[in-house]
Structures are given as C-alpha cells and as structure tokens.
mmCIF file of C-alpha atoms in Angstrom:
data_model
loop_
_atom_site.group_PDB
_atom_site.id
_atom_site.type_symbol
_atom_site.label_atom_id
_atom_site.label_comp_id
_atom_site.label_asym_id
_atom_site.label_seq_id
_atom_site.Cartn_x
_atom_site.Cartn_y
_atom_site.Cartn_z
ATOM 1 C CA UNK A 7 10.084 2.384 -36.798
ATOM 2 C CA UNK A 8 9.713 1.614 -33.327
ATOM 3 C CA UNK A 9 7.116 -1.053 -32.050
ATOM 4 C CA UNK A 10 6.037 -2.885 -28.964
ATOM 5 C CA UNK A 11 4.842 -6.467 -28.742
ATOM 6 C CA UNK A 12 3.153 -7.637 -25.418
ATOM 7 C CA UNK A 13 1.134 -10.928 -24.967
ATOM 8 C CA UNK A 14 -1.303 -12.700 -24.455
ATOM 9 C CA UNK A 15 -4.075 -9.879 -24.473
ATOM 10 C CA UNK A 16 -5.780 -12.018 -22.074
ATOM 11 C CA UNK A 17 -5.662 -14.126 -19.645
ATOM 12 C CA UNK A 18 -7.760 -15.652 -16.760
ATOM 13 C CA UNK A 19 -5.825 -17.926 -13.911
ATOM 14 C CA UNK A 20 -6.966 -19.787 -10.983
ATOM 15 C CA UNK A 21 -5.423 -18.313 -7.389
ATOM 16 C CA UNK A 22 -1.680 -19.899 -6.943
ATOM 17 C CA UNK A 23 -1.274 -20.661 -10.427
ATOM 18 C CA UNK A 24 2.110 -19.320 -12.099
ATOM 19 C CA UNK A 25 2.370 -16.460 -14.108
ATOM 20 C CA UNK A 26 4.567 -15.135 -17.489
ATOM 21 C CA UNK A 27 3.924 -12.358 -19.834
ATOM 22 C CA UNK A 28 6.514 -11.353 -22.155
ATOM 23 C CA UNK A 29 7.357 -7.716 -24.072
ATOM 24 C CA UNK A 30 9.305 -7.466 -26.752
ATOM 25 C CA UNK A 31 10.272 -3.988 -27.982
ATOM 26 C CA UNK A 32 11.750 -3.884 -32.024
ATOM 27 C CA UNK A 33 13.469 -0.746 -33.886
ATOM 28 C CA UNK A 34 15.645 0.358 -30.881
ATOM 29 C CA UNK A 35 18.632 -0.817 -28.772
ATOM 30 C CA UNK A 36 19.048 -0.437 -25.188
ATOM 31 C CA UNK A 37 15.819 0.625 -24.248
ATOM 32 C CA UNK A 38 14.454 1.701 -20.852
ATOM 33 C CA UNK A 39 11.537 -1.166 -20.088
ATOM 34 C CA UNK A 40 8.941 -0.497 -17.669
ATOM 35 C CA UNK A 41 6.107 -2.930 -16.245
ATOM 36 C CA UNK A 42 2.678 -0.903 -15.083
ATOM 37 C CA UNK A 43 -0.436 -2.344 -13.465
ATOM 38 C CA UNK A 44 -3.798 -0.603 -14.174
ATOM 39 C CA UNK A 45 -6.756 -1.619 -11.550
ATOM 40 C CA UNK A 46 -9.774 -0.955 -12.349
ATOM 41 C CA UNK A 47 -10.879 2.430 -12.040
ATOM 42 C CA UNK A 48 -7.380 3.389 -10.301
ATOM 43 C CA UNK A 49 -3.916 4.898 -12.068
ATOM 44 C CA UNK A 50 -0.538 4.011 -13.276
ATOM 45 C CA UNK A 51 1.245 1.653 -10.913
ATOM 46 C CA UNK A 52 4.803 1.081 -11.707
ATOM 47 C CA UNK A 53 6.036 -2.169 -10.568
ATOM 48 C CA UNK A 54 9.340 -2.635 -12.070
ATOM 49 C CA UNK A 55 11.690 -1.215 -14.610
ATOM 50 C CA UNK A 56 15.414 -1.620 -16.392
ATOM 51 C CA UNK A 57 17.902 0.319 -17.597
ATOM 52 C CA UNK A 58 19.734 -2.753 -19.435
ATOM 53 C CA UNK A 59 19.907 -6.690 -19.568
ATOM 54 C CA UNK A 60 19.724 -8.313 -15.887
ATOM 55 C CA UNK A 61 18.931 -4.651 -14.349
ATOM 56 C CA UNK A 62 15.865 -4.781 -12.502
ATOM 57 C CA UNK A 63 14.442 -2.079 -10.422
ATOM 58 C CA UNK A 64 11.259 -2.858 -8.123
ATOM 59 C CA UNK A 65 8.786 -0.215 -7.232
ATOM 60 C CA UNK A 66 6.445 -2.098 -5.177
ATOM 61 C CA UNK A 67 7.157 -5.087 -3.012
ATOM 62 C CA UNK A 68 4.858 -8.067 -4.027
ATOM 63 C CA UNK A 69 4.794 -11.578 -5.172
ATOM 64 C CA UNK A 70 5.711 -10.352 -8.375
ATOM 65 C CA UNK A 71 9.377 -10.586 -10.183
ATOM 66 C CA UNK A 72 10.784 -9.292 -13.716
ATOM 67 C CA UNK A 73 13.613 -10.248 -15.796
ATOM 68 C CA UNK A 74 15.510 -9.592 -19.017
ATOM 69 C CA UNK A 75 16.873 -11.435 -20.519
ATOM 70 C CA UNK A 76 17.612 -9.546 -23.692
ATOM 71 C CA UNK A 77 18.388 -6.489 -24.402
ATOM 72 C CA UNK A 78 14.596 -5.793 -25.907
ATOM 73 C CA UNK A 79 12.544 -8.449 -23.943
ATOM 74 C CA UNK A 80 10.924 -8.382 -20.931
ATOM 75 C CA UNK A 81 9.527 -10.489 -18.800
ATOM 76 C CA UNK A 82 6.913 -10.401 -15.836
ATOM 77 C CA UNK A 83 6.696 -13.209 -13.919
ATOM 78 C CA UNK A 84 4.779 -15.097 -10.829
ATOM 79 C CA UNK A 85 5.264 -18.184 -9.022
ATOM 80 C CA UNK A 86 1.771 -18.097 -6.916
ATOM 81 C CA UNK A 87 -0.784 -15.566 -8.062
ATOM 82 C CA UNK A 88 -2.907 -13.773 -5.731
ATOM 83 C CA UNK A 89 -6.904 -12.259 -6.467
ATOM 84 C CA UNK A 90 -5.296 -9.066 -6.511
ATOM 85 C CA UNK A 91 -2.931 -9.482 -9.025
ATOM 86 C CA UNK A 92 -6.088 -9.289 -11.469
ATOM 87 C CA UNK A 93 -5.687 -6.133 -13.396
ATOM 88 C CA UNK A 94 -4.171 -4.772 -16.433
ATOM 89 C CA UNK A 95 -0.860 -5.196 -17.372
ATOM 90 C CA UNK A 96 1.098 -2.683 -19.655
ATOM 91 C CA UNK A 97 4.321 -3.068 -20.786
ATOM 92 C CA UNK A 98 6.446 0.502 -21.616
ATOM 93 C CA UNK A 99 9.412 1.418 -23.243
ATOM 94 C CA UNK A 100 11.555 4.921 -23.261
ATOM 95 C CA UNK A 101 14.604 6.359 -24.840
ATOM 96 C CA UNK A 102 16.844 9.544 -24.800
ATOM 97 C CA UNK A 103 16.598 12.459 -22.131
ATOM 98 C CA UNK A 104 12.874 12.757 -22.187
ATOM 99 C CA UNK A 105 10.914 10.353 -20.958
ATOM 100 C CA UNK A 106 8.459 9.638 -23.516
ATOM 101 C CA UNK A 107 7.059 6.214 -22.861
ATOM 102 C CA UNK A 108 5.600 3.927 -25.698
ATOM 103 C CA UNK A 109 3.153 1.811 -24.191
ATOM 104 C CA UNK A 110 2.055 -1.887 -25.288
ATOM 105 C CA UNK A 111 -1.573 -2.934 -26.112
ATOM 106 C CA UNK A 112 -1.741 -4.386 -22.292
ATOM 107 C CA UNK A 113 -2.758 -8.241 -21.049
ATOM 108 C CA UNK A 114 -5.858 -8.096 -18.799
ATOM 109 C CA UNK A 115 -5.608 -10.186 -16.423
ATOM 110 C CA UNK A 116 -8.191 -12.213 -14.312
ATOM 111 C CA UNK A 117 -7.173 -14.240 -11.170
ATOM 112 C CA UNK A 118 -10.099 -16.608 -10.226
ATOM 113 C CA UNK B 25 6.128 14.554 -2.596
ATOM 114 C CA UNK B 26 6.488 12.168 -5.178
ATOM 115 C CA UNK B 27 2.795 12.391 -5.843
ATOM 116 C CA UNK B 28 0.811 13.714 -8.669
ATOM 117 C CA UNK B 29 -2.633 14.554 -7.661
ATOM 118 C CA UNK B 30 -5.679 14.754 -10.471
ATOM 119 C CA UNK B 31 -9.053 15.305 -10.506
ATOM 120 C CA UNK B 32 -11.734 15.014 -11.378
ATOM 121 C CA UNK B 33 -11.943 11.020 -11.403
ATOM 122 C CA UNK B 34 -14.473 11.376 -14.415
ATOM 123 C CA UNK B 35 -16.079 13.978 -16.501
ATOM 124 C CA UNK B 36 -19.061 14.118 -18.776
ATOM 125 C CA UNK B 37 -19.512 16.817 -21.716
ATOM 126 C CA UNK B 38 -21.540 17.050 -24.452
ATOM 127 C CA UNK B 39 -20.029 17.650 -27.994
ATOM 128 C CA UNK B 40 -18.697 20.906 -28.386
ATOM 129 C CA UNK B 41 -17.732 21.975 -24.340
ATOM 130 C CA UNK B 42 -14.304 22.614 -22.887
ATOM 131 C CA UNK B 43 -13.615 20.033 -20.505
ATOM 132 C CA UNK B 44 -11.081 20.869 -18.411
ATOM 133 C CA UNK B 45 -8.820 18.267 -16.009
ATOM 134 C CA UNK B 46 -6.491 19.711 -13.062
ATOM 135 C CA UNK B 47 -3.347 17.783 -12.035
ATOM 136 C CA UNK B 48 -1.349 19.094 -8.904
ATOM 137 C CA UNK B 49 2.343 18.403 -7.506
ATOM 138 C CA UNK B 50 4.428 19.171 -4.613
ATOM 139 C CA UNK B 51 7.710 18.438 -5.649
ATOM 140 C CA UNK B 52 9.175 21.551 -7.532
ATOM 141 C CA UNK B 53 12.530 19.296 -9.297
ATOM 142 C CA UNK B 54 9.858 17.946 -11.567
ATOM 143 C CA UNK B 55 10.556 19.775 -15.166
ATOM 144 C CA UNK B 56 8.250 17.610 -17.654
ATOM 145 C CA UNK B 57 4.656 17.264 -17.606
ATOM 146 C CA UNK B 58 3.042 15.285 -20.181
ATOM 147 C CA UNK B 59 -0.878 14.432 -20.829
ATOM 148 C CA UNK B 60 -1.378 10.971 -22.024
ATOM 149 C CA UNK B 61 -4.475 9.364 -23.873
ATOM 150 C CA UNK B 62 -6.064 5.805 -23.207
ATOM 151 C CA UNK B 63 -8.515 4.546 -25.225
ATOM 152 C CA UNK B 64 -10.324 1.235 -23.587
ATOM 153 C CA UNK B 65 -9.160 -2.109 -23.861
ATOM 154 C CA UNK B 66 -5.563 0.102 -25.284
ATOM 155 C CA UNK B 67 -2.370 1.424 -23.735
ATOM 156 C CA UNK B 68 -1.606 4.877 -22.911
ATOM 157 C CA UNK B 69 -0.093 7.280 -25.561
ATOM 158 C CA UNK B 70 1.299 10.388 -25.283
ATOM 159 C CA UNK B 71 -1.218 13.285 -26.039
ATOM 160 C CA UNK B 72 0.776 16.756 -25.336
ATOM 161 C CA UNK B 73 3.823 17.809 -22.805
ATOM 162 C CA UNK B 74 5.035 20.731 -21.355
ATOM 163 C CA UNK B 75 8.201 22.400 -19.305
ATOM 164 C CA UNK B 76 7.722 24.310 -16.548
ATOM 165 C CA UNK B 77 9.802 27.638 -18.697
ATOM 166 C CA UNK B 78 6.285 28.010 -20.479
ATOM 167 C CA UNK B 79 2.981 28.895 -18.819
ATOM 168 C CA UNK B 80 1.179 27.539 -21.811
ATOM 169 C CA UNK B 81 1.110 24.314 -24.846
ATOM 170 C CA UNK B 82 -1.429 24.051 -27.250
ATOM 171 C CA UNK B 83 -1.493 21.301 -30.194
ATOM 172 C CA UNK B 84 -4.253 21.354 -32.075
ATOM 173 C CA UNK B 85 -7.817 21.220 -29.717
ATOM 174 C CA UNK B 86 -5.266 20.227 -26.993
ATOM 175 C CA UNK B 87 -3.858 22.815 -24.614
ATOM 176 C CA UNK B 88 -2.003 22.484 -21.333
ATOM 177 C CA UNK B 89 -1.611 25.760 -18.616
ATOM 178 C CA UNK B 90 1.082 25.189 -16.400
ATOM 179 C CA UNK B 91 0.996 27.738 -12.951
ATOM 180 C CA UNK B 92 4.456 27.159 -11.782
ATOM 181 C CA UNK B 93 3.984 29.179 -8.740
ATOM 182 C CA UNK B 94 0.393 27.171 -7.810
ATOM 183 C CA UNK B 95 2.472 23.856 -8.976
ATOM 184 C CA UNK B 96 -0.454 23.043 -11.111
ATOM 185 C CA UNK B 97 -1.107 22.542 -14.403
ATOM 186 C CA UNK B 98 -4.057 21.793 -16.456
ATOM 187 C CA UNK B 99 -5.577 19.756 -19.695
ATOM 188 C CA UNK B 100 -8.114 21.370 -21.548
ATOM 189 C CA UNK B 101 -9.777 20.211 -24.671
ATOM 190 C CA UNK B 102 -11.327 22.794 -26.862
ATOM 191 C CA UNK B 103 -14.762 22.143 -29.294
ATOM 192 C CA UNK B 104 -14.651 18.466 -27.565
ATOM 193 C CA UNK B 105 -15.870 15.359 -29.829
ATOM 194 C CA UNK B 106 -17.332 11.986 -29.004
ATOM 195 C CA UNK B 107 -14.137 10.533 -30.452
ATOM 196 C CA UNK B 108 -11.755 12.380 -27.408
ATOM 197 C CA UNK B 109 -13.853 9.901 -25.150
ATOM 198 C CA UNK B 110 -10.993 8.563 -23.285
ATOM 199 C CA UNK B 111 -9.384 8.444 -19.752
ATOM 200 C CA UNK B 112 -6.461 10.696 -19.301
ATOM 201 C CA UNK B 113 -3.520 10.857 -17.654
ATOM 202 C CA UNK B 114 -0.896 13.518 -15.568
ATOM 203 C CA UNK B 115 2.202 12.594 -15.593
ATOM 204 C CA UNK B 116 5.446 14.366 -14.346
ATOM 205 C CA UNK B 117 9.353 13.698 -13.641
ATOM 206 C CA UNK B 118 12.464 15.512 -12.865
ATOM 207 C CA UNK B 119 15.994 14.808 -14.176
ATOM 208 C CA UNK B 120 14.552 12.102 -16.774
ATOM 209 C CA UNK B 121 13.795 9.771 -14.276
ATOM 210 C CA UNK B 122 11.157 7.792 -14.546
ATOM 211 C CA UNK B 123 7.689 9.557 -14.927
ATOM 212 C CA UNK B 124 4.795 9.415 -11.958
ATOM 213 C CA UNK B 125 1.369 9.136 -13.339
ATOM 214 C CA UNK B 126 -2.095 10.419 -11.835
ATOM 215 C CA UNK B 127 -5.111 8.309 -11.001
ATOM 216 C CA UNK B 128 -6.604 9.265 -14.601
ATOM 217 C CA UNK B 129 -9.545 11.685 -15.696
ATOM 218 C CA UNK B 130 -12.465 9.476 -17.320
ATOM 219 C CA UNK B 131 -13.777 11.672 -19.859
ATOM 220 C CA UNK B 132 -16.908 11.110 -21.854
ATOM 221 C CA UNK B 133 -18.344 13.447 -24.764
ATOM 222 C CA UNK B 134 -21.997 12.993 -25.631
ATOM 223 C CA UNK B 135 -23.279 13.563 -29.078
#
C-alpha cells in the first residue's frame, strides 16, 4: 500500500532563518507531488507541484522554492523565512486520471 | 473563474441535525468535485466525489447534490455525530488538472 511520510511535525524558526521539510511518498512510482499551505482559519493554498524528478511548477510567487530530487521525495525549501511563512504545511501526492490527492500528516510551522 | 467559493466558514449542530455546506463555481470545464475531511492537527482526506453527469452521491451519512445548471453543489451530513467534528473542504478540477480547494467549512457537532 501506498503511504506518505512528511517531517518534522513541528517546527518553530526565528525570522531569516533557513528552511527544509522533506516528503517522501512509498508504494508508487512517478507520482504527482504537491506542496499546500494551510493559514490559520483560511483554505488550501497550493504553492508548488511536479509531474516528475526536477519538474517544478510554482503557484504563488514567494520566498519559497521546491525540488525533487527523486522520483518520490520532495522537498520545500527557504533561504530567509518571513512571519508569514508560519502556517501549516501539507505535503500531497496523486496518481491516474482522477485527481485523488493523499495528503501527509502536515509540519506546523512557527516563524518567530 | 478558477475559484471555488464555500460557505459557511463554520457551523455548529447538535448530534443528530443535517448540516449542510454549499460550495459554488464559475468555471463550467470543471468535471470532478470531491468533499474532503480534516481532522485537527491531520491532513485532508478524501470524504466523497462526484461528476457533474449525476445530480446526486450518497455514501453512507454522506451525500453530495450537484445543480449543474446553478454550478453548485452541496455536502450534507445526515443523523450528524460528535465524531464528524471536522473542517471540510470543496474541491473541483477539469481535465485532471490539479484540484482548487475552498476556504473550508468548520463543522462542530455537540453531544
């Protein structure tokens, strides 16, 4: 079976500090991988997603970057964060002609 | 018209009601419309979906009611428990691309 691996759970960061959490998909090949941001008491905000390794799609301009590196793995990174990066993270993954989406347990995220 | 409109922003119940949660779209190439569940502190699964060929889904206490024409559709959640507490989620796409989410329902069901 299919699972989803994203860490850490949480995470609280001073203002400028870098940033890295990883999702790791097993049980599947070429995946679809999505990275969402949850505010607090707001919706789904899609900030990136791939179709394969080293294809990266941005949905909202910010000082925020992905990668992947491997097929099932992917990254979201940060060189400087911002107060309003704080939020909840949640990592996705979908497969086939519907677009089911298998979401990870999420990182919350505090920038201090 | 890439947005997917839903209200309300929370709902309260007690045990046994029908709450009910309205999403709305605009644009008419979207053909799949699923509901997903979020418990706190978890990610989002997927709850129940629907096409636009049927006016109606139900899955156990979970039914959707699409109006095609009104380019609406609607959650409802029959004999509602304290367990269904959750915030909820609209969701459509078009063509399998990717899906675009609503601002989320937050429901609570009192004993």
């Amino acid at each position: 079976s299919q699972t989803i691996h994203q860490w850490p759970a949480t995470l609280v960061q001073p203002v400028g500090s870098p940033l890295s959490l990883e999702c790791t998909v097993e049980g599947t090949s070429n995946p679809n991988l999505y990275w969402y941001r949850q505010a607090a008491g707001r919706g789904l905000q899609l900030l990136f997603y791939s179709v394969g390794i080293g294809q990266i799609s941005s949905e909202v301009p910010q000082n925020l970057s992905a990668s992947r590196p491997q097929d099932r793995q992917f990254i979201l990174s940060s060189k400087k964060l911002l107060l309003s990066d704080s939020g909840f993270y949640l990592c996705a993954w979908g497969q086939g002609a519907v677009e089911k989406l298998f979401f990870g347990s999420g990182t919350q995220l505090s920038v201090l | 018209q890439q947005q997917v409109k839903q209200s309300p922003q929370s709902l309260i119940v007690q045990k046994g009601g029908i709450p009910i949660i309205n999403c709305a779209y605009e644009n008419t190439a979207f053909d799949y419309f699923p509901w997903y569940q979020q418990f706190p502190g978890k990610g989002p699964a997927l709850l129940i979906a629907i096409r636009p060929d049927v006016s109606e889904k139900k899955e156990g206490r979970f039914t959707i009611s699409f109006n095609k024409s009104a380019k609406q559709f609607s959650l409802h959640i029959m004999d509602s428990q304290p367990g269904d507490s959750a915030t909820y989620f609209c969701a459509a796409s078009k063509n399998t691309d990717k899906l675009i989410f609503g601002t989320g329902t937050r429901l609570q069901v009192f004993p």
